[in-house]
Amino acid sequence: MKSIVINGGRKLSGEVSISGSKNAALPIIAASLLCEGEHRIANVPSLVDVKTLAKIMRNMGVSVELTDHEAVIDSTRLASPEAPYDLVRTMRASVLVLGPLVARFGKARVSLPGGCAIGARPVNLHIMGLEKMGAEVSIEHGYIEAKAKRLSGAQIYFDIVTVTGTENLMMAAALADGETVLENAAKEPEVVDLANALIQMGARIEGAGTDIIRIKGVEKLRPMDHRVLPDRIETGTFIIAGAITSGNIVIRNCAPQHLDALLSKVSEAGAQIAVDKDIIRVTGTGGIKPVNVKTLPHPGFPTDMQAQIMSLMCLARGTSVINETIFENRFTHVAELRRMGADIVIEGGSAIVKGVPKLLGAPVMATDLRASASLILAGLAAEGQTVISRIYHLDRGYEDIEGKLSALGADVKRV
Ligand code: EPZ
């Protein structure tokens, strides 16, 4: 079992380049199931989750080549529209193959993703949408069995904003007969990036990025040649790394316009932020001020940055309230931060974080992807050594984070 060892207390300085977005690459790779021919996708991050999706698609008979940050995919010879449990359970986002498979092949057998550390993660809204489009869906022996001669356009209202639900149904609707309207749709930048890829494939989509997306189905699509947008959560994680170490770093190849909520909170906490096109400069100014945070669907504060800003608030001069409204169990990092001396009390969906003068390095355990990032951030600022175990969680969503942090002057290594 690998671990990451950090000797804290160093101010970060220098430059870091952001990788492509995990949460855009996954749906866009799945979209290559929608039509024959060779799809080329650039700026694909080298992550375990991307490799898992590639394995699932190869298992169906699709040819997927992952080279240096590029995916070349040809789904012409797709043999079996099935995603097996032993692969799907390692990555819930595999459910993103469901919509494209039903749309292109008229059937799909996809394992129910099951829950994960942060919550039950149901996919009922994905299924509701497909049924509204005329698919027959049943759940048998832990698998979603879906079939439809041809999907028809439908009016679909999401009573909860769902990112992959919006993405799955947008892909399904691209080949449906007639128009589909998705209401209360997710507005995340990754949804917009997927829509752009689909439009390039010939899909007719309007309103991506707003809460009403209209998709007019077409008979056929053509292969894409698309570049994935930068990862805003990796960007946010490095912004906090600069602030929590009172460092001075330059973040390149990012998309500041996708991070308004985070940037305003980190500025409110006292860091100096300078934004210029695809560059963000972060200068930590010593004193960290407490801020209150409520996670919301985009453009609200991203739930995927909640654990990371909590690490920063552990060292604020005062008390912060962090309210997690998206997932029911996304505070698993709290117990680990407490081991490092943090003063945090959980009340229902909120964490009350009382700043302490310093954190002390300790052996801690990663529990999920973003919790791992929050422990790394705390370890960078803590006095002494922090050893983070179970870092396979980290490798799902961060490309070479220890290499990028070392290049910024951190004392971090993988053992
Ligand atoms: C996406 O997950 C992201 N993953 C998550 O990032 C992110 O935390 C989440 O959106 C919220 O922004 C990818 O894009 C691959 P949801 P997703 O459907 O789509 C409930 C990371 O760290 N819900 O938007 O699975 C659900 O339980 C990961 O990179 C239903 O009730 O999240 C949750 O409470 C973690 N029924 C809320 O909606 C459904 O059918 C939002 O979930 C679907 C969702």
Short mmCIF file of C-alpha atoms and ligand atoms in Angstrom, two decimals:
data_model
loop_
_atom_site.label_atom_id
_atom_site.label_comp_id
_atom_site.label_asym_id
_atom_site.label_seq_id
_atom_site.Cartn_x
_atom_site.Cartn_y
_atom_site.Cartn_z
CA MET A 1 0.00 0.00 0.00
CA LYS A 2 1.65 3.22 -1.10
CA SER A 3 1.77 6.35 1.03
CA ILE A 4 2.71 9.99 0.56
CA VAL A 5 5.17 11.51 3.05
CA ILE A 6 5.21 15.29 3.53
CA ASN A 7 7.55 17.35 5.69
CA GLY A 8 5.50 20.49 6.14
CA GLY A 9 6.21 24.16 6.74
CA ARG A 10 7.66 25.14 3.35
CA LYS A 11 6.33 28.12 1.40
CA LEU A 12 5.50 27.05 -2.14
CA SER A 13 6.87 29.09 -5.05
CA GLY A 14 7.23 28.68 -8.79
CA GLU A 15 4.88 27.58 -11.57
CA VAL A 16 2.52 24.65 -12.08
CA SER A 17 0.65 23.61 -15.24
CA ILE A 18 -2.90 22.24 -14.90
CA SER A 19 -3.94 18.95 -16.56
CA GLY A 20 -7.14 18.31 -18.50
CA SER A 21 -10.35 17.95 -16.53
CA LYS A 22 -11.19 14.46 -15.22
CA ASN A 23 -14.88 15.30 -15.04
CA ALA A 24 -14.94 16.54 -18.63
CA ALA A 25 -12.73 13.80 -20.09
CA LEU A 26 -14.91 10.97 -18.72
CA PRO A 27 -18.23 11.96 -20.38
CA ILE A 28 -16.43 13.03 -23.56
CA ILE A 29 -14.69 9.65 -23.85
CA ALA A 30 -18.08 7.97 -23.29
CA ALA A 31 -19.56 10.14 -26.07
CA SER A 32 -17.28 8.37 -28.58
CA LEU A 33 -19.70 5.40 -28.28
CA LEU A 34 -22.32 7.45 -30.13
CA CYS A 35 -20.88 6.97 -33.61
CA GLU A 36 -18.43 4.97 -35.73
CA GLY A 37 -15.09 6.26 -36.88
CA GLU A 38 -11.96 7.54 -35.19
CA HIS A 39 -12.42 10.08 -32.39
CA ARG A 40 -9.43 12.13 -31.24
CA ILE A 41 -9.51 13.71 -27.79
CA ALA A 42 -6.61 15.91 -26.64
CA ASN A 43 -5.53 17.14 -23.18
CA VAL A 44 -6.82 13.92 -21.57
CA PRO A 45 -5.36 13.65 -18.05
CA SER A 46 -3.35 10.55 -17.21
CA LEU A 47 -5.53 9.27 -14.33
CA VAL A 48 -6.71 5.93 -12.96
CA ASP A 49 -10.36 6.87 -13.62
CA VAL A 50 -9.61 7.52 -17.31
CA LYS A 51 -7.80 4.18 -17.57
CA THR A 52 -10.76 2.44 -15.88
CA LEU A 53 -13.22 3.88 -18.41
CA ALA A 54 -10.89 2.83 -21.24
CA LYS A 55 -10.85 -0.71 -19.82
CA ILE A 56 -14.65 -0.79 -19.67
CA MET A 57 -14.91 0.32 -23.29
CA ARG A 58 -12.24 -2.13 -24.49
CA ASN A 59 -14.23 -4.82 -22.69
CA MET A 60 -17.12 -3.94 -25.05
CA GLY A 61 -14.89 -4.36 -28.09
CA VAL A 62 -14.13 -0.68 -28.60
CA SER A 63 -10.57 0.26 -29.56
CA VAL A 64 -9.19 2.83 -27.13
CA GLU A 65 -5.60 4.09 -27.29
CA LEU A 66 -4.39 6.32 -24.49
CA THR A 67 -1.06 7.90 -25.43
CA ASP A 68 0.59 10.99 -24.02
CA HIS A 69 -2.50 12.95 -22.92
CA GLU A 70 -4.48 11.93 -26.00
CA ALA A 71 -7.24 9.37 -26.50
CA VAL A 72 -7.88 7.84 -29.93
CA ILE A 73 -11.13 5.84 -29.87
CA ASP A 74 -12.97 3.81 -32.51
CA SER A 75 -16.27 2.25 -31.45
CA THR A 76 -17.16 0.88 -34.93
CA ARG A 77 -16.73 -2.72 -33.82
CA LEU A 78 -18.55 -2.53 -30.50
CA ALA A 79 -19.50 -6.13 -29.71
CA SER A 80 -21.28 -6.16 -26.33
CA PRO A 81 -22.98 -3.11 -24.81
CA GLU A 82 -22.21 -4.21 -21.28
CA ALA A 83 -20.27 -2.66 -18.36
CA PRO A 84 -19.48 -5.32 -15.74
CA TYR A 85 -19.70 -4.85 -11.96
CA ASP A 86 -16.03 -5.58 -11.24
CA LEU A 87 -15.05 -2.54 -13.32
CA VAL A 88 -17.99 -0.22 -12.66
CA ARG A 89 -17.71 -0.55 -8.88
CA THR A 90 -14.25 1.04 -9.01
CA MET A 91 -15.61 4.12 -10.73
CA ARG A 92 -19.21 5.29 -10.51
CA ALA A 93 -18.87 7.60 -13.49
CA SER A 94 -18.88 4.43 -15.65
CA VAL A 95 -22.64 4.92 -15.64
CA LEU A 96 -21.91 7.52 -18.36
CA VAL A 97 -21.80 4.72 -20.96
CA LEU A 98 -25.51 4.00 -20.37
CA GLY A 99 -27.00 6.87 -22.40
CA PRO A 100 -24.71 6.48 -25.42
CA LEU A 101 -25.16 2.67 -25.55
CA VAL A 102 -28.97 2.84 -25.52
CA ALA A 103 -28.96 5.68 -28.08
CA ARG A 104 -26.62 3.96 -30.54
CA PHE A 105 -27.31 0.23 -30.00
CA GLY A 106 -30.81 0.21 -28.57
CA LYS A 107 -29.68 -1.69 -25.49
CA ALA A 108 -27.29 -1.63 -22.55
CA ARG A 109 -26.45 -3.73 -19.52
CA VAL A 110 -24.60 -1.54 -17.02
CA SER A 111 -23.87 -2.48 -13.45
CA LEU A 112 -25.51 -0.25 -10.87
CA PRO A 113 -22.56 1.86 -9.70
CA GLY A 114 -23.21 1.36 -6.01
CA GLY A 115 -22.31 3.93 -3.41
CA CYS A 116 -18.97 5.31 -2.34
CA ALA A 117 -17.47 7.00 0.71
CA ILE A 118 -19.26 10.30 0.14
CA GLY A 119 -22.77 8.97 -0.30
CA ALA A 120 -25.34 6.56 -1.74
CA ARG A 121 -24.96 8.17 -5.18
CA PRO A 122 -28.24 6.89 -6.71
CA VAL A 123 -28.80 7.04 -10.49
CA ASN A 124 -32.60 7.11 -10.40
CA LEU A 125 -32.71 10.39 -12.35
CA HIS A 126 -30.58 8.92 -15.17
CA ILE A 127 -33.08 6.04 -15.40
CA MET A 128 -36.14 8.31 -15.10
CA GLY A 129 -34.91 10.32 -18.08
CA LEU A 130 -34.28 7.27 -20.26
CA GLU A 131 -37.76 5.92 -19.43
CA LYS A 132 -39.28 9.26 -20.41
CA MET A 133 -37.47 8.89 -23.74
CA GLY A 134 -39.17 5.53 -24.26
CA ALA A 135 -36.55 3.10 -22.99
CA GLU A 136 -37.63 0.03 -21.05
CA VAL A 137 -35.40 -0.09 -18.00
CA SER A 138 -35.25 -2.77 -15.32
CA ILE A 139 -32.84 -3.41 -12.48
CA GLU A 140 -31.91 -7.10 -12.34
CA HIS A 141 -29.23 -8.68 -10.15
CA GLY A 142 -27.51 -5.33 -9.62
CA TYR A 143 -27.52 -4.42 -13.30
CA ILE A 144 -29.39 -1.72 -15.19
CA GLU A 145 -30.95 -3.43 -18.24
CA ALA A 146 -32.14 -0.83 -20.74
CA LYS A 147 -33.52 -1.20 -24.25
CA ALA A 148 -35.26 0.94 -26.83
CA LYS A 149 -35.80 0.52 -30.58
CA ARG A 150 -35.17 4.24 -30.93
CA LEU A 151 -35.34 6.83 -28.14
CA SER A 152 -37.80 9.68 -28.62
CA GLY A 153 -37.37 13.26 -27.51
CA ALA A 154 -38.98 14.11 -24.15
CA GLN A 155 -39.48 16.88 -21.61
CA ILE A 156 -37.33 15.91 -18.60
CA TYR A 157 -37.30 17.80 -15.29
CA PHE A 158 -34.55 17.00 -12.75
CA ASP A 159 -35.82 17.51 -9.20
CA ILE A 160 -32.18 17.46 -8.10
CA VAL A 161 -29.39 18.99 -10.19
CA THR A 162 -27.29 16.06 -11.40
CA VAL A 163 -24.09 16.52 -13.38
CA THR A 164 -23.69 13.03 -14.88
CA GLY A 165 -27.49 12.70 -15.11
CA THR A 166 -27.55 15.79 -17.32
CA GLU A 167 -24.59 14.45 -19.33
CA ASN A 168 -26.02 10.94 -19.78
CA LEU A 169 -29.35 12.23 -21.06
CA MET A 170 -27.81 14.92 -23.26
CA MET A 171 -25.82 12.15 -25.00
CA ALA A 172 -28.88 9.90 -25.28
CA ALA A 173 -30.97 12.77 -26.70
CA ALA A 174 -28.40 13.56 -29.40
CA LEU A 175 -29.60 10.53 -31.45
CA ALA A 176 -33.23 10.46 -30.30
CA ASP A 177 -36.20 11.05 -32.61
CA GLY A 178 -37.38 14.61 -31.90
CA GLU A 179 -36.50 17.28 -29.36
CA THR A 180 -35.54 16.71 -25.72
CA VAL A 181 -35.67 19.49 -23.14
CA LEU A 182 -33.65 19.03 -19.93
CA GLU A 183 -34.95 21.32 -17.18
CA ASN A 184 -33.07 22.14 -13.99
CA ALA A 185 -30.01 20.84 -15.84
CA ALA A 186 -26.50 21.01 -14.36
CA LYS A 187 -24.53 24.09 -15.49
CA GLU A 188 -21.01 22.83 -14.68
CA PRO A 189 -18.29 23.79 -17.21
CA GLU A 190 -17.76 20.07 -17.83
CA VAL A 191 -21.37 19.82 -19.08
CA VAL A 192 -20.63 22.68 -21.50
CA ASP A 193 -17.41 21.01 -22.66
CA LEU A 194 -19.32 17.79 -23.41
CA ALA A 195 -21.98 19.78 -25.28
CA ASN A 196 -19.25 21.43 -27.37
CA ALA A 197 -17.80 18.02 -28.24
CA LEU A 198 -21.26 16.70 -29.19
CA ILE A 199 -22.01 19.80 -31.31
CA GLN A 200 -18.74 19.22 -33.13
CA MET A 201 -19.98 15.67 -33.78
CA GLY A 202 -23.06 17.16 -35.41
CA ALA A 203 -25.45 17.19 -32.46
CA ARG A 204 -27.96 20.04 -32.24
CA ILE A 205 -27.75 21.39 -28.67
CA GLU A 206 -28.71 24.77 -27.26
CA GLY A 207 -28.55 26.15 -23.74
CA ALA A 208 -25.66 24.10 -22.29
CA GLY A 209 -24.43 26.02 -19.23
CA THR A 210 -27.95 27.22 -18.42
CA ASP A 211 -30.62 25.27 -16.55
CA ILE A 212 -32.60 24.51 -19.72
CA ILE A 213 -30.84 22.49 -22.42
CA ARG A 214 -32.62 21.73 -25.72
CA ILE A 215 -31.37 18.84 -27.87
CA LYS A 216 -32.82 18.12 -31.34
CA GLY A 217 -31.99 14.49 -32.15
CA VAL A 218 -30.24 13.66 -35.45
CA GLU A 219 -29.97 10.40 -37.42
CA LYS A 220 -26.20 10.11 -37.31
CA LEU A 221 -23.18 11.80 -35.76
CA ARG A 222 -19.55 12.00 -36.91
CA PRO A 223 -16.29 11.48 -34.97
CA MET A 224 -15.00 14.30 -32.80
CA ASP A 225 -11.61 16.02 -32.66
CA HIS A 226 -11.81 17.78 -29.30
CA ARG A 227 -9.52 19.26 -26.65
CA VAL A 228 -10.64 18.78 -23.03
CA LEU A 229 -10.86 21.91 -20.87
CA PRO A 230 -8.53 22.41 -17.85
CA ASP A 231 -9.40 20.76 -14.54
CA ARG A 232 -10.95 23.45 -12.31
CA ILE A 233 -10.74 21.27 -9.20
CA GLU A 234 -7.04 20.60 -9.65
CA THR A 235 -6.66 24.37 -10.21
CA GLY A 236 -8.61 25.08 -7.00
CA THR A 237 -6.48 22.59 -5.08
CA PHE A 238 -3.27 24.40 -6.10
CA ILE A 239 -4.83 27.78 -5.28
CA ILE A 240 -5.37 26.54 -1.73
CA ALA A 241 -1.82 25.07 -1.68
CA GLY A 242 -0.43 28.55 -2.43
CA ALA A 243 -2.63 30.19 0.21
CA ILE A 244 -2.14 27.63 3.00
CA THR A 245 1.68 27.72 2.75
CA SER A 246 1.77 31.55 2.48
CA GLY A 247 3.54 30.89 -0.78
CA ASN A 248 3.68 32.66 -4.12
CA ILE A 249 2.77 30.46 -7.08
CA VAL A 250 1.73 30.85 -10.73
CA ILE A 251 -0.89 28.42 -12.06
CA ARG A 252 -0.84 28.04 -15.85
CA ASN A 253 -3.16 26.45 -18.46
CA CYS A 254 -6.20 26.97 -16.25
CA ALA A 255 -9.65 28.51 -16.75
CA PRO A 256 -10.13 31.16 -14.02
CA GLN A 257 -13.61 31.98 -15.31
CA HIS A 258 -14.81 28.58 -14.03
CA LEU A 259 -13.77 29.31 -10.45
CA ASP A 260 -15.49 32.57 -9.46
CA ALA A 261 -16.96 31.19 -6.22
CA LEU A 262 -13.68 29.67 -5.05
CA LEU A 263 -11.59 32.69 -6.06
CA SER A 264 -13.87 35.05 -4.14
CA LYS A 265 -13.72 32.85 -1.02
CA VAL A 266 -9.93 32.49 -1.10
CA SER A 267 -9.56 36.27 -1.56
CA GLU A 268 -12.00 36.80 1.34
CA ALA A 269 -9.70 34.50 3.37
CA GLY A 270 -6.87 36.96 2.74
CA ALA A 271 -4.88 35.50 -0.17
CA GLN A 272 -3.89 37.81 -3.02
CA ILE A 273 -5.21 36.56 -6.36
CA ALA A 274 -4.22 37.94 -9.76
CA VAL A 275 -5.99 36.52 -12.84
CA ASP A 276 -4.81 36.92 -16.43
CA LYS A 277 -6.48 34.82 -19.22
CA ASP A 278 -5.31 31.24 -18.47
CA ILE A 279 -3.03 32.18 -15.55
CA ILE A 280 -3.74 32.64 -11.83
CA ARG A 281 -1.10 33.99 -9.44
CA VAL A 282 -1.71 33.22 -5.77
CA THR A 283 0.18 34.97 -2.98
CA GLY A 284 -0.50 33.86 0.58
CA THR A 285 -0.26 36.79 2.97
CA GLY A 286 0.34 35.03 6.29
CA GLY A 287 -2.88 35.68 8.21
CA ILE A 288 -5.82 33.52 7.05
CA LYS A 289 -9.28 34.97 7.71
CA PRO A 290 -12.27 32.70 8.46
CA VAL A 291 -14.94 32.42 5.74
CA ASN A 292 -18.32 30.66 5.64
CA VAL A 293 -18.92 28.26 2.73
CA LYS A 294 -22.05 26.57 1.39
CA THR A 295 -21.58 24.05 -1.42
CA LEU A 296 -24.02 24.41 -4.32
CA PRO A 297 -24.37 23.32 -7.95
CA HIS A 298 -22.31 25.48 -10.36
CA PRO A 299 -21.84 28.43 -10.33
CA GLY A 300 -22.06 28.05 -6.53
CA PHE A 301 -19.12 26.88 -4.44
CA PRO A 302 -18.10 23.41 -5.75
CA THR A 303 -18.59 20.46 -3.39
CA ASP A 304 -15.36 19.03 -4.87
CA MET A 305 -13.48 21.92 -3.21
CA GLN A 306 -15.16 21.65 0.21
CA ALA A 307 -12.55 19.40 1.83
CA GLN A 308 -9.70 21.50 0.46
CA ILE A 309 -10.99 24.87 1.75
CA MET A 310 -11.69 23.22 5.10
CA SER A 311 -7.93 22.56 5.45
CA LEU A 312 -7.28 26.26 4.88
CA MET A 313 -9.94 27.23 7.44
CA CYS A 314 -8.27 25.00 10.05
CA LEU A 315 -5.56 27.67 10.24
CA ALA A 316 -7.80 30.75 10.05
CA ARG A 317 -7.93 33.35 12.82
CA GLY A 318 -11.51 32.70 13.83
CA THR A 319 -14.41 30.33 13.23
CA SER A 320 -15.79 29.23 9.83
CA VAL A 321 -18.99 27.32 9.04
CA ILE A 322 -18.81 24.94 6.07
CA ASN A 323 -22.20 23.64 4.91
CA GLU A 324 -22.15 20.64 2.54
CA THR A 325 -25.49 20.52 0.73
CA ILE A 326 -24.73 18.12 -2.18
CA PHE A 327 -23.59 14.86 -0.56
CA GLU A 328 -24.75 13.33 2.69
CA ASN A 329 -21.42 12.05 3.91
CA ARG A 330 -18.66 14.26 2.61
CA PHE A 331 -16.93 14.98 5.93
CA THR A 332 -14.77 11.86 6.17
CA HIS A 333 -11.65 14.10 6.11
CA VAL A 334 -12.71 15.78 9.39
CA ALA A 335 -11.61 12.93 11.66
CA GLU A 336 -8.23 12.85 9.92
CA LEU A 337 -7.75 16.63 10.16
CA ARG A 338 -8.57 16.41 13.86
CA ARG A 339 -5.64 13.98 14.23
CA MET A 340 -3.45 16.84 13.00
CA GLY A 341 -4.79 19.16 15.69
CA ALA A 342 -7.70 20.75 13.85
CA ASP A 343 -10.67 21.93 15.94
CA ILE A 344 -13.78 20.90 13.94
CA VAL A 345 -17.26 20.01 15.15
CA ILE A 346 -19.87 18.53 12.81
CA GLU A 347 -23.48 19.60 13.28
CA GLY A 348 -25.75 17.91 10.70
CA GLY A 349 -24.63 19.01 7.25
CA SER A 350 -22.28 21.66 8.58
CA ALA A 351 -18.74 21.63 9.95
CA ILE A 352 -17.84 24.34 12.48
CA VAL A 353 -14.10 24.96 12.03
CA LYS A 354 -12.34 26.88 14.79
CA GLY A 355 -8.94 28.02 13.54
CA VAL A 356 -5.88 26.84 15.47
CA PRO A 357 -2.41 28.46 15.44
CA LYS A 358 -0.83 25.41 13.82
CA LEU A 359 -1.40 21.84 12.62
CA LEU A 360 0.97 19.02 13.57
CA GLY A 361 2.06 16.34 11.10
CA ALA A 362 0.60 12.87 11.79
CA PRO A 363 -0.11 9.52 10.12
CA VAL A 364 -3.54 9.93 8.43
CA MET A 365 -5.68 7.94 6.00
CA ALA A 366 -7.24 9.03 2.71
CA THR A 367 -10.90 8.06 2.42
CA ASP A 368 -11.95 9.54 -0.92
CA LEU A 369 -10.46 11.55 -3.74
CA ARG A 370 -10.94 15.10 -2.48
CA ALA A 371 -10.45 14.17 1.18
CA SER A 372 -6.96 12.93 0.15
CA ALA A 373 -6.26 16.35 -1.35
CA SER A 374 -7.32 18.11 1.86
CA LEU A 375 -4.89 15.96 3.87
CA ILE A 376 -2.05 16.82 1.49
CA LEU A 377 -2.86 20.53 1.86
CA ALA A 378 -2.92 20.24 5.66
CA GLY A 379 0.36 18.29 5.56
CA LEU A 380 2.04 21.03 3.48
CA ALA A 381 1.25 23.58 6.20
CA ALA A 382 1.68 21.34 9.26
CA GLU A 383 4.74 21.30 11.49
CA GLY A 384 6.62 18.00 11.13
CA GLN A 385 5.90 14.93 9.06
CA THR A 386 2.54 13.74 7.70
CA VAL A 387 2.16 10.25 6.22
CA ILE A 388 -0.99 9.77 4.13
CA SER A 389 -1.99 6.15 3.43
CA ARG A 390 -4.49 4.69 0.90
CA ILE A 391 -3.43 7.21 -1.72
CA TYR A 392 -4.95 5.12 -4.51
CA HIS A 393 -7.89 7.48 -3.96
CA LEU A 394 -5.67 10.38 -4.96
CA ASP A 395 -4.43 8.78 -8.18
CA ARG A 396 -8.00 8.59 -9.46
CA GLY A 397 -8.20 12.33 -9.89
CA TYR A 398 -4.79 14.02 -9.68
CA GLU A 399 -2.03 13.54 -12.24
CA ASP A 400 1.41 13.37 -10.56
CA ILE A 401 0.42 15.67 -7.69
CA GLU A 402 3.60 14.93 -5.74
CA GLY A 403 5.72 15.78 -8.80
CA LYS A 404 3.87 19.06 -9.29
CA LEU A 405 4.11 19.96 -5.59
CA SER A 406 7.84 19.06 -5.41
CA ALA A 407 8.45 21.37 -8.39
CA LEU A 408 6.88 24.11 -6.27
CA GLY A 409 9.37 23.42 -3.47
CA ALA A 410 7.31 21.11 -1.27
CA ASP A 411 9.09 18.26 0.55
CA VAL A 412 6.75 15.47 -0.61
CA LYS A 413 7.42 11.95 -1.82
CA ARG A 414 5.59 8.74 -2.54
CA VAL A 415 6.82 5.62 -0.68
C1 EPZ B 1 -20.35 14.62 -10.48
O1 EPZ B 1 -20.79 13.46 -9.81
C2 EPZ B 1 -18.84 14.64 -10.32
N1 EPZ B 1 -18.28 13.45 -10.98
C3 EPZ B 1 -18.50 14.66 -8.83
O2 EPZ B 1 -17.07 14.75 -8.73
C4 EPZ B 1 -19.12 15.91 -8.20
O3 EPZ B 1 -18.87 15.89 -6.82
C5 EPZ B 1 -20.64 15.90 -8.45
O4 EPZ B 1 -20.90 15.80 -9.86
C6 EPZ B 1 -21.31 17.16 -7.94
O5 EPZ B 1 -20.74 18.28 -8.55
C7 EPZ B 1 -18.15 13.45 -12.32
O6 EPZ B 1 -18.51 14.40 -13.00
C8 EPZ B 1 -17.55 12.22 -12.93
P1 EPZ B 1 -24.56 14.42 -9.13
P2 EPZ B 1 -22.32 12.97 -10.01
O7 EPZ B 1 -25.34 13.45 -9.95
O8 EPZ B 1 -22.81 13.36 -11.36
C9 EPZ B 1 -28.05 13.17 -6.22
C10 EPZ B 1 -14.95 14.17 -7.96
O9 EPZ B 1 -14.44 14.31 -6.84
N2 EPZ B 1 -28.53 12.31 -7.33
O10 EPZ B 1 -24.43 15.82 -9.61
O11 EPZ B 1 -22.41 11.55 -9.61
C11 EPZ B 1 -26.73 12.67 -5.65
O12 EPZ B 1 -26.95 11.69 -4.68
C12 EPZ B 1 -16.38 13.68 -8.08
O13 EPZ B 1 -14.38 14.43 -9.05
C13 EPZ B 1 -29.73 11.61 -7.18
O14 EPZ B 1 -30.38 11.67 -6.13
O15 EPZ B 1 -23.08 13.84 -8.93
C14 EPZ B 1 -26.14 13.93 -5.07
O16 EPZ B 1 -26.69 14.14 -3.78
C15 EPZ B 1 -16.97 13.30 -6.72
N3 EPZ B 1 -30.17 10.84 -8.21
C16 EPZ B 1 -26.64 15.03 -6.00
O17 EPZ B 1 -27.73 14.46 -6.73
C17 EPZ B 1 -29.50 10.73 -9.40
O18 EPZ B 1 -29.96 10.03 -10.32
C18 EPZ B 1 -25.62 15.52 -7.01
O19 EPZ B 1 -25.09 14.37 -7.64
C19 EPZ B 1 -28.29 11.46 -9.53
C20 EPZ B 1 -27.84 12.24 -8.49
#
